[in-house]
Amino acid sequence: MAEPLFTPEEQKKFDAGIAEILSHYPPERKSAGMLPALRLLQELKGWLPQDGLRLVAKQLEVTPERAYEVASFYVMYHLKKPGKYVVDVCTNLSCSLWGAEKMLAYLEDKLGLKAGEANEKFTLRETECLASCGTAPCLQINEDHHENLTKAKLDAILAKLP
Amino acid sequence: MASTAKAIEPVISAAWGKPQSWTLDSYRQRGGYDGLKKALEMAPAAIIDEVKKSNLRGRGGAGFPTGLKWSFVPKDSPKPKYLAVNGDESEPGTFKDRYILENDPHMMLEGIAIASYALGVHTAYVYLRGEFKFQAQRTQAAIDEAYKAGIFGKKMMGKDYELNCYLVRGAGAYICGEETALLESLEGKKGWPRLKPPFPAVVGLFGCPTVVNNVETLASVPSILAKGADWYAKLGTDKSGGTHLVCLSGSVNRPGVYELPMQTTLLELIHDDKYGQGMPKGRKVKAVIPGGSSAPVLGADELDVAVEFEALKVKQTMAGSGGVIVMDDATCMVRSLWRVARFYAEESCGQCTPCREGTPWQTRLLRKIEEGRGEPGDIDMLSNVAASIAPYPPIGLGNTICALGDAAALPTHSFLMRFRDEFEAHIREKCCPFGDKPWGSYGDWS
Ligand SMILES: Cc1cc2nc3c(=O)[nH]c(=O)nc-3n(C[C@H](O)[C@H](O)[C@H](O)COP(=O)(O)O)c2cc1C
Ligand code: SF4
Ligand code: FES
């Protein structure tokens, strides 16, 4: 038999989370909870496995295809298991005017990955404006935001990642 | 330049940076929720009139008069009504709403309460871009405080008026800032903009009347109620009331968010000691995008213009989302436009052919020119591709369902109009004249 998707602990969190999400919408609009439900699943598993998508779809009373369609539209959802740390570097205009492309090149070198590639530990991606243009350059590591980055600051942040 | 620009008492940013400014206690000590208290003693229609009189215009991009938008919501609809707060803040160059959410979320929540009471809304959704993790925590904590204090929930400050307010986080899609895509996303779908009309005020969330307002727009409402529409209107110009947040970024000495009177010019914003503190040493301005990356670019000789809807419209550009991006004379215009074009290609939702096909086409042509492979005819081709998405000068909506098409085409048109020489030089010299330093004086990194 296939391994269950959730540990009992995770299952509890998932059920409570879904109940909370559904309470925010009219009862006949369960499907509106799709984005928060996918976020919940990703918080529990680190990504969105197929079984999980099916489970979310069932809870929201939509087809699994619909869950997949939404999951694949938004860049923050991971349909494949990413590295332990997802590093999103903004290279949009204001950040590039403060060295973002150079910072990305440094990271590619340091992590041994090209933007768009992943290994066990890191997924490195180029991303669009993160609303940090006045404190450029910036990046996010697993959704934690870092700004006003210098080489020294970035090295210190990376060194702290277990 | 020394400080000569007219200064103002900040309305929105007054508490930023003060200890605990994000808490209900701090907000109350500053007169917070006094506007709501006043509003609850007024008839809903009178509140809408007050907001109309204030000349408040939307801060999300389009500058639509807020009171007027509110008045489009049908009064006798049997359906529930909704308020959707637009905190998607993804327009490149824009980073103001995040500071409201971080520093003073109750100011926005009070705006939500006032708007909801005036409109007969009992459910409000605050939609924040997915990347705003910290901002979402701050906002949720403030919402929780507001429930506990009896502002949200079954009663509103003692009055029999139920309002529920829910935070929803997006998941990384610029297009969800477009109001109908935002509604689709709130309904749990991919962010595909809807054809308008019908407008959201009539057919919005779940098919019900819905007002979509930007975070800063709503944060501007409490002071209008507390201090009066006349006071607010007088802070601004004839057609646009109040003060507004402007985001300054790019090749300038002191980037940041500044609260400005409507009359402040781009020159003042860039050079004044209170604001940008001028250009990097030995450098001059080459180009300025005045309202987020979707706004047509201006040249160095066009900057004596107020950073404000009407004044910028005269220059065939726009105040948009308040994102002012400065490029100095060591910046490559082809490289800059290429990066902007890539953004729109990346973020197009793919529904309309001109946008889906045109945005990557622009990007490929720009890359080719920047990499020194450009051929005679490429510039005209680029111009034609942009025109097939949306014509220039702008005549309202171009050939697409939503304004992302226009946003993708306008930069191309305006860069080519003002900096065509530089594009031609790339083709003639078969390389980028800026070599491996295309990003201006601050473009290095160490
Ligand atoms: C492509 C696109 C992206 C947009 N992004 C945002 C955004 O991030 N935040 C925002 O408030 N408005 C954004 N808007 C404008 C909204 O459609 C809408 O006009 C605005 O939220 C209305 O609020 P307001 O009247 O208070 O300005 C965007 C529009 C377009 C066409
Ligand atoms: S203009 Fe572009 S983003 Fe807007 S609906 Fe059409 S394809 Fe989608
Ligand atoms: S351009 Fe990088 S955060 Fe805006």
XYZ file of C-alpha atoms and ligand atoms in Angstrom:
651
model
C 0.000 0.000 0.000
C 1.159 3.506 -0.799
C 2.363 5.571 2.111
C -0.289 7.919 3.480
C 0.173 11.543 2.466
C -0.074 12.968 5.959
C 1.159 11.949 9.374
C -1.686 11.965 11.927
C -0.358 15.308 13.163
C -0.405 16.786 9.651
C -3.843 15.363 8.999
C -5.163 17.180 12.048
C -3.639 20.466 10.916
C -4.977 19.967 7.426
C -8.525 19.267 8.583
C -8.557 22.193 10.998
C -7.031 24.471 8.359
C -9.594 23.524 5.721
C -12.459 24.070 8.177
C -11.116 27.526 9.027
C -10.665 28.412 5.335
C -14.172 27.297 4.399
C -15.660 29.413 7.190
C -14.498 32.516 5.302
C -16.715 31.884 2.279
C -20.412 31.419 1.568
C -21.309 27.718 2.007
C -22.078 27.282 -1.697
C -18.683 28.763 -2.623
C -16.309 26.209 -1.170
C -14.134 26.326 -4.279
C -13.173 29.921 -3.424
C -10.873 28.508 -0.776
C -8.515 27.093 -3.406
C -5.568 29.460 -2.924
C -5.472 29.241 0.880
C -6.025 25.470 0.726
C -3.108 24.985 -1.654
C -0.979 27.185 0.577
C -1.935 25.048 3.561
C -0.978 21.874 1.719
C 2.350 23.366 0.679
C 3.079 24.520 4.225
C 2.561 20.963 5.430
C 4.408 19.069 2.690
C 6.844 21.631 1.250
C 5.239 21.220 -2.167
C 2.023 20.083 -3.843
C 2.043 16.324 -4.440
C -0.649 14.875 -6.728
C -2.374 13.049 -3.847
C -2.569 16.323 -1.990
C -4.128 18.123 -4.935
C -6.761 15.418 -5.129
C -7.472 15.788 -1.437
C -7.824 19.578 -1.689
C -10.102 19.169 -4.690
C -12.293 16.736 -2.772
C -12.590 19.060 0.222
C -13.520 22.001 -2.005
C -15.846 19.893 -4.154
C -14.109 20.535 -7.463
C -12.329 18.249 -9.911
C -8.624 17.484 -9.389
C -8.014 19.104 -12.794
C -9.269 22.390 -11.416
C -6.881 22.200 -8.456
C -4.032 21.436 -10.836
C -4.971 24.302 -13.137
C -4.836 26.801 -10.291
C -1.659 25.310 -8.836
C 0.134 25.581 -12.161
C -0.916 29.215 -12.744
C 0.809 30.718 -9.696
C 4.607 30.707 -9.410
C 4.735 30.263 -5.645
C 3.190 26.801 -5.786
C 5.621 23.948 -6.324
C 4.314 21.089 -8.393
C 7.713 19.432 -8.142
C 9.600 19.000 -4.917
C 11.992 21.962 -4.723
C 15.345 22.190 -2.947
C 15.272 22.694 0.810
C 15.695 26.421 0.229
C 13.942 28.221 -2.588
C 15.925 31.348 -3.407
C 13.999 33.917 -5.456
C 16.122 36.811 -6.693
C 14.453 39.919 -8.060
C 16.191 41.150 -11.208
C 13.540 43.616 -12.290
C 14.534 47.127 -13.348
C 15.007 48.947 -10.021
C 16.928 46.030 -8.528
C 19.157 45.667 -11.586
C 19.952 49.374 -11.279
C 21.346 48.418 -7.838
C 23.331 45.385 -8.918
C 20.775 42.536 -8.907
C 22.153 40.862 -12.027
C 25.605 40.836 -10.483
C 24.184 39.453 -7.261
C 22.442 36.678 -9.181
C 25.686 35.817 -11.003
C 27.450 35.639 -7.630
C 24.789 33.286 -6.295
C 24.918 31.089 -9.390
C 28.628 30.785 -8.861
C 28.416 30.191 -5.143
C 25.587 27.650 -5.278
C 26.813 25.983 -8.462
C 23.390 26.423 -10.037
C 22.048 28.464 -12.921
C 18.842 30.411 -12.352
C 16.015 27.959 -12.915
C 18.002 24.980 -11.637
C 17.746 23.064 -8.373
C 19.610 20.551 -6.268
C 18.771 18.898 -2.943
C 19.557 21.995 -0.941
C 18.695 24.920 -3.214
C 16.274 25.966 -5.902
C 17.553 29.172 -7.513
C 15.106 31.309 -9.445
C 14.962 34.724 -10.996
C 11.797 36.489 -9.966
C 9.866 39.674 -10.667
C 9.543 42.839 -8.583
C 9.108 42.046 -4.872
C 8.020 45.546 -3.780
C 11.458 46.228 -2.385
C 12.727 48.509 -5.139
C 13.775 51.237 -2.714
C 15.836 48.768 -0.679
C 17.418 46.946 -3.609
C 18.782 44.459 -4.299
C 16.599 41.881 -2.593
C 15.680 38.220 -2.539
C 13.458 35.781 -0.684
C 14.511 32.481 0.821
C 11.470 30.295 1.463
C 9.363 33.462 1.558
C 11.608 35.205 4.093
C 12.476 38.569 2.656
C 15.982 40.059 2.639
C 16.762 43.508 1.306
C 19.549 46.113 0.994
C 21.815 43.191 0.239
C 25.583 43.435 0.052
C 27.942 40.551 -0.571
C 28.836 40.398 3.136
C 25.184 40.410 4.181
C 24.251 37.722 1.685
C 27.164 35.511 2.715
C 26.091 35.814 6.348
C 22.503 34.842 5.487
C 23.614 31.813 3.481
C 26.067 30.726 6.161
C 23.218 30.540 8.674
C 21.162 28.094 6.602
C 21.520 24.601 8.096
C 19.702 70.807 -4.224
C 18.896 72.191 -0.810
C 15.399 71.774 0.483
C 13.044 74.083 -1.363
C 10.129 71.780 -2.131
C 6.937 72.608 -0.263
C 6.739 70.479 2.872
C 3.587 68.994 4.374
C 2.297 67.378 7.502
C 2.196 63.702 6.591
C -1.297 62.190 6.676
C -0.608 58.537 5.893
C 3.009 58.053 6.949
C 2.982 60.130 10.154
C 3.592 57.172 12.481
C 5.966 55.125 10.350
C 9.096 54.171 12.214
C 7.640 54.996 15.641
C 7.733 52.216 18.240
C 4.777 49.798 18.058
C 3.073 51.982 15.437
C 1.269 48.910 14.067
C -0.700 48.226 17.238
C -4.245 49.262 18.018
C -3.066 51.083 21.140
C -0.678 53.258 19.198
C -3.289 53.932 16.536
C -5.926 54.887 19.095
C -3.529 57.262 20.861
C -3.173 59.101 17.571
C -6.922 59.519 17.155
C -7.366 56.240 15.333
C -10.945 55.077 14.689
C -12.289 58.610 15.333
C -13.178 58.740 11.640
C -15.203 55.552 11.956
C -16.930 56.894 15.060
C -18.033 59.942 13.081
C -19.051 57.830 10.111
C -21.286 55.656 12.272
C -23.274 58.754 13.212
C -23.835 59.605 9.559
C -26.175 58.211 6.933
C -24.304 55.910 4.527
C -25.116 58.153 1.560
C -23.652 61.130 3.397
C -20.361 59.263 3.842
C -20.175 58.562 0.133
C -20.858 62.257 -0.535
C -18.091 63.235 1.848
C -15.612 60.974 0.051
C -16.771 62.402 -3.282
C -16.202 65.937 -2.006
C -12.715 65.040 -0.793
C -11.571 64.422 -4.383
C -9.825 61.241 -3.283
C -8.682 59.281 -6.325
C -7.681 55.631 -6.371
C -4.035 54.964 -5.604
C -3.887 51.550 -7.288
C -3.068 52.771 -10.768
C -6.042 54.159 -12.623
C -6.730 57.174 -10.399
C -10.485 56.650 -10.506
C -12.452 58.959 -8.137
C -13.199 56.824 -5.087
C -16.529 58.370 -4.063
C -17.827 58.022 -7.590
C -16.815 54.360 -7.697
C -18.670 53.779 -4.419
C -21.784 55.441 -5.803
C -21.956 52.892 -8.661
C -22.847 50.118 -6.245
C -26.590 49.483 -6.636
C -28.428 50.394 -3.457
C -31.394 48.105 -3.857
C -29.582 44.932 -4.870
C -30.924 41.860 -3.052
C -27.480 40.253 -3.307
C -24.786 40.662 -0.690
C -22.114 43.246 -1.445
C -18.392 42.832 -1.044
C -15.294 44.918 -0.544
C -12.054 43.576 -2.012
C -8.891 45.307 -0.898
C -6.141 45.288 -3.483
C -2.825 44.647 -1.761
C -1.267 42.821 -4.668
C 1.397 45.536 -5.039
C 3.334 43.999 -7.898
C 3.796 46.817 -10.396
C 7.582 47.150 -10.818
C 8.786 50.251 -9.004
C 5.933 50.220 -6.482
C 6.546 49.551 -2.787
C 4.247 51.807 -0.754
C 1.334 49.626 0.341
C 3.748 47.306 2.112
C 4.822 50.154 4.420
C 1.206 50.878 5.334
C 0.693 47.180 6.128
C 3.928 47.009 8.109
C 3.684 50.298 9.984
C 0.045 51.239 10.296
C -2.345 48.466 9.233
C -5.171 49.860 11.375
C -5.348 52.933 9.169
C -6.342 50.654 6.294
C -8.666 48.598 8.515
C -10.469 51.749 9.635
C -10.876 52.654 5.958
C -12.304 49.198 5.340
C -14.801 49.604 8.185
C -15.920 53.039 6.958
C -16.221 51.906 3.337
C -18.122 48.769 4.318
C -20.592 50.669 6.480
C -21.134 53.256 3.741
C -21.666 50.594 1.074
C -23.684 48.070 3.048
C -20.870 45.513 2.876
C -20.742 42.782 5.513
C -17.745 40.833 4.200
C -14.412 42.349 3.212
C -11.467 40.427 1.783
C -7.955 41.816 1.996
C -5.978 40.286 -0.855
C -2.216 40.519 -0.340
C 0.367 39.326 -2.818
C 1.695 35.918 -1.790
C 5.219 37.177 -1.197
C 4.037 39.506 1.607
C 4.632 37.063 4.444
C 5.663 39.564 7.101
C 3.043 42.058 5.949
C 0.389 39.340 6.143
C 1.393 38.576 9.731
C 1.158 42.233 10.725
C -2.182 42.643 8.972
C -3.672 39.485 10.465
C -2.568 40.563 13.937
C -4.282 43.913 13.411
C -7.457 42.236 12.128
C -7.474 40.053 15.236
C -7.103 43.141 17.428
C -9.984 44.819 15.604
C -12.247 41.817 16.210
C -11.311 41.774 19.894
C -11.951 45.499 20.227
C -15.450 45.153 18.771
C -14.697 46.967 15.530
C -15.134 43.918 13.320
C -17.520 41.101 14.101
C -21.186 41.211 15.097
C -21.140 44.851 16.152
C -19.184 47.822 14.931
C -18.131 50.018 17.862
C -21.394 49.253 19.629
C -23.585 49.766 16.594
C -25.618 46.890 15.193
C -23.562 46.390 12.092
C -21.808 43.137 11.277
C -18.566 43.179 9.349
C -16.249 40.255 8.796
C -12.814 40.835 7.394
C -10.640 38.056 5.978
C -7.073 38.076 4.778
C -6.295 36.139 1.609
C -2.796 35.639 0.282
C -2.088 35.371 -3.423
C 0.532 33.037 -4.780
C 2.747 34.949 -7.175
C 1.012 36.475 -10.203
C 1.259 40.149 -11.173
C -1.965 39.905 -13.147
C -3.953 39.334 -9.945
C -3.502 43.054 -9.218
C -5.862 43.748 -12.107
C -9.190 44.079 -10.371
C -11.172 41.418 -12.219
C -8.259 38.949 -12.111
C -8.126 39.639 -8.382
C -11.801 38.695 -8.115
C -11.201 35.487 -10.069
C -8.315 34.687 -7.740
C -10.501 35.408 -4.705
C -12.996 32.941 -6.183
C -10.247 30.343 -6.127
C -9.352 30.385 -9.808
C -6.404 31.268 -11.977
C -6.091 35.022 -12.496
C -7.709 35.553 -15.865
C -9.127 39.077 -16.195
C -12.798 39.375 -17.106
C -14.263 41.358 -19.963
C -15.680 44.687 -18.794
C -18.474 45.773 -18.650
C -20.054 44.640 -16.438
C -17.872 46.427 -13.901
C -17.205 44.894 -10.484
C -19.378 47.503 -8.752
C -22.348 45.773 -10.391
C -21.131 42.206 -11.041
C -18.059 41.423 -8.975
C -17.156 38.734 -6.460
C -19.468 35.684 -6.649
C -21.556 37.661 -9.149
C -22.371 40.286 -6.508
C -21.724 44.051 -6.386
C -18.115 44.555 -5.298
C -15.872 47.532 -4.724
C -12.182 46.979 -5.368
C -9.935 49.548 -3.726
C -6.210 49.833 -3.225
C -4.640 49.659 0.266
C -3.499 53.296 0.193
C -6.879 54.477 -1.081
C -8.599 52.923 1.920
C -5.922 54.155 4.316
C -6.729 57.677 3.097
C -10.392 57.446 4.058
C -10.232 57.759 7.901
C -8.648 61.212 7.864
C -11.285 62.425 5.401
C -13.997 61.512 7.879
C -12.080 62.699 10.928
C -10.928 66.055 9.551
C -13.441 66.701 6.822
C -13.600 66.479 3.053
C -12.793 70.167 2.583
C -9.589 69.895 4.557
C -8.561 66.836 2.538
C -9.482 68.319 -0.823
C -7.511 71.485 -0.068
C -4.320 69.515 0.507
C -4.355 68.561 -3.163
C -5.194 70.075 -6.528
C -8.578 70.919 -8.107
C -9.035 67.410 -9.393
C -7.133 65.309 -6.907
C -7.377 65.637 -3.153
C -4.988 64.822 -0.353
C -1.364 63.806 -0.242
C -0.013 60.625 -1.738
C 2.789 58.127 -1.362
C 5.412 58.140 -4.062
C 8.030 55.403 -4.389
C 11.421 56.555 -5.603
C 13.876 53.942 -6.880
C 16.685 53.402 -9.368
C 19.806 55.509 -9.891
C 19.232 58.118 -7.242
C 21.080 58.743 -3.985
C 18.238 58.172 -1.545
C 15.541 55.834 -2.794
C 12.472 55.427 -0.600
C 8.782 56.113 -0.093
C 7.892 59.763 0.383
C 4.538 61.293 1.201
C 4.136 64.251 -1.119
C 1.732 67.044 -1.858
C 0.287 66.603 -5.357
C 2.236 69.632 -6.563
C 5.737 68.223 -6.059
C 7.615 67.844 -9.344
C 9.795 64.983 -10.502
C 12.799 67.332 -10.369
C 12.108 68.148 -6.730
C 11.512 64.514 -5.841
C 14.830 63.459 -7.361
C 17.003 66.321 -6.146
C 15.527 67.805 -2.973
C 17.337 67.056 0.285
C 14.092 65.868 1.873
C 13.652 63.257 -0.848
C 16.021 61.696 -3.362
C 19.087 63.858 -2.609
C 20.175 63.956 -6.207
C 22.066 61.788 -8.619
C 25.191 59.703 -8.164
C 28.355 61.791 -8.341
C 29.068 63.185 -11.780
C 25.888 61.751 -13.238
C 22.805 63.268 -14.790
C 19.295 61.942 -15.227
C 18.716 60.232 -18.544
C 15.222 58.829 -18.151
C 12.436 58.607 -15.585
C 9.487 56.227 -15.495
C 6.957 58.195 -13.431
C 4.225 55.725 -12.447
C 5.386 52.122 -12.293
C 6.978 50.262 -15.193
C 3.751 50.422 -17.206
C 3.949 54.220 -17.496
C 5.571 55.776 -20.592
C 9.131 56.958 -19.900
C 10.119 60.642 -19.804
C 13.417 62.193 -20.914
C 15.664 64.465 -18.837
C 14.112 67.651 -20.249
C 10.556 66.668 -19.260
C 10.898 66.453 -15.489
C 9.548 69.810 -14.411
C 6.146 68.211 -14.017
C 4.095 67.439 -10.933
C 4.038 63.746 -9.999
C 0.270 63.707 -10.241
C -2.491 62.268 -12.459
C -3.498 65.332 -14.498
C -0.050 66.864 -14.966
C 1.468 63.586 -16.117
C -1.461 62.919 -18.427
C -0.603 66.134 -20.266
C 2.818 64.581 -20.960
C 1.079 61.460 -22.341
C 2.246 59.366 -19.455
C 0.680 58.524 -16.089
C 1.007 58.699 -12.322
C -0.134 55.082 -12.148
C 0.869 53.367 -8.938
C 3.290 56.070 -7.781
C 6.462 54.202 -8.734
C 9.121 56.625 -9.957
C 12.145 54.841 -11.463
C 15.207 56.948 -12.278
C 17.898 55.969 -14.777
C 21.158 57.906 -14.954
C 23.158 58.676 -18.098
C 25.320 55.572 -17.654
C 22.263 53.323 -18.076
C 21.504 51.432 -21.280
C 17.980 52.111 -22.523
C 17.828 48.934 -24.610
C 18.791 46.794 -21.660
C 16.279 48.597 -19.432
C 13.424 48.180 -21.889
C 14.363 44.552 -22.493
C 14.032 43.833 -18.770
C 10.693 45.605 -18.604
C 9.443 43.778 -21.712
C 10.487 40.441 -20.240
C 8.393 41.147 -17.181
C 5.222 41.591 -19.216
C 5.950 38.496 -21.311
C 6.427 36.555 -18.093
C 3.225 37.873 -16.511
C 0.812 37.871 -19.473
C -2.049 35.531 -18.603
C -2.220 34.346 -22.196
C -5.910 34.964 -22.824
C -5.598 37.487 -25.678
C -3.532 36.771 -28.768
C -1.905 40.222 -29.157
C -0.637 40.162 -25.576
C 0.291 36.478 -25.453
C 2.208 36.546 -28.754
C 3.332 40.179 -28.774
C 4.991 40.318 -25.361
C 7.536 37.518 -25.994
C 8.100 38.832 -29.507
C 9.050 42.257 -28.118
C 11.359 40.537 -25.666
C 13.121 38.487 -28.364
C 13.678 41.554 -30.551
C 15.063 43.571 -27.655
C 17.374 40.804 -26.595
C 18.630 40.494 -30.166
C 19.342 44.232 -30.358
C 21.001 44.353 -26.925
C 23.218 41.377 -27.742
C 24.503 43.082 -30.896
C 22.612 40.880 -33.348
C 20.125 43.553 -34.367
C 19.449 44.205 -38.041
C 18.063 47.209 -39.876
C 14.305 46.883 -39.722
C 14.236 45.414 -36.203
C 13.315 48.732 -34.632
C 10.364 49.212 -36.984
C 9.363 45.642 -36.366
C 9.484 46.245 -32.606
C 7.367 49.321 -33.000
C 4.820 47.385 -35.083
C 4.629 44.564 -32.591
C 3.980 47.050 -29.783
C 1.324 48.793 -31.878
C -0.429 45.504 -32.482
C -0.801 45.109 -28.713
C -1.837 48.718 -28.080
C -1.409 51.925 -30.101
C 0.403 55.083 -29.035
C -0.508 57.663 -27.868
C -2.848 55.746 -25.584
C -6.522 55.999 -26.514
C -7.949 54.106 -23.618
C -7.828 50.349 -23.757
C -5.902 48.786 -26.644
C -6.679 45.510 -28.385
C -6.839 43.348 -25.301
C -9.137 42.298 -22.466
C -7.160 44.039 -19.750
C -4.708 46.904 -19.448
C -1.668 44.628 -19.115
C -1.526 44.795 -22.900
C -1.250 48.581 -22.797
C 1.233 48.317 -19.962
C 3.434 46.110 -22.141
C 3.210 48.298 -25.231
C 3.518 51.785 -23.756
C 7.088 51.368 -22.495
C 8.184 50.197 -25.954
C 6.493 53.068 -27.767
C 7.836 55.668 -25.373
C 11.415 54.362 -25.190
C 11.583 54.248 -28.987
C 10.148 57.736 -29.275
C 12.693 59.262 -26.913
C 15.788 57.090 -27.248
C 15.670 55.740 -30.802
C 19.289 56.849 -31.365
C 20.467 54.456 -28.713
C 18.619 51.543 -30.286
C 20.112 52.449 -33.654
C 23.610 52.669 -32.156
C 23.293 49.094 -30.870
C 22.467 47.880 -34.374
C 25.113 50.004 -36.112
C 27.915 49.089 -33.717
C 26.742 45.472 -33.438
C 27.100 45.601 -29.656
C 25.847 47.344 -26.549
C 27.801 50.620 -26.247
C 27.718 50.180 -22.465
C 29.561 46.865 -22.677
C 29.209 44.860 -19.469
C 28.081 47.903 -17.469
C 24.558 48.583 -18.707
C 23.015 49.384 -15.323
C 24.272 52.868 -14.478
C 26.300 54.157 -11.554
C 24.752 51.997 -8.873
C 24.576 48.899 -11.061
C 27.704 47.324 -9.595
C 27.433 45.121 -6.567
C 29.813 44.251 -3.782
C -2.001 44.612 -14.979
C -2.549 45.405 -13.839
C -2.007 45.268 -12.577
C -2.515 45.997 -11.491
N -1.942 45.831 -10.270
C -2.461 46.512 -9.206
C -1.921 46.332 -7.899
O -0.959 45.583 -7.695
N -2.480 47.011 -6.859
C -3.556 47.852 -7.048
O -4.046 48.430 -6.088
N -4.067 48.039 -8.277
C -3.559 47.391 -9.355
N -4.128 47.569 -10.592
C -5.305 48.469 -10.708
C -6.600 47.736 -10.373
O -7.098 47.119 -11.542
C -7.682 48.679 -9.852
O -7.806 49.756 -10.728
C -7.419 49.233 -8.481
O -7.137 48.220 -7.563
C -8.615 50.001 -8.003
O -8.391 50.565 -6.740
P -8.350 52.142 -6.537
O -9.525 52.726 -7.246
O -8.408 52.318 -5.085
O -7.062 52.600 -7.143
C -3.600 46.874 -11.696
C -4.142 47.011 -12.970
C -3.624 46.295 -14.036
C -4.230 46.482 -15.384
S -4.109 41.708 -22.004
Fe -2.659 40.069 -21.545
S -2.817 39.828 -19.315
Fe -4.642 41.013 -19.935
S -6.222 39.472 -20.285
Fe -5.193 39.749 -22.244
S -3.558 38.180 -22.300
Fe -4.250 38.375 -20.176
S 12.529 45.789 -8.840
Fe 13.236 44.386 -7.372
S 11.872 44.687 -5.761
Fe 11.070 45.999 -7.268
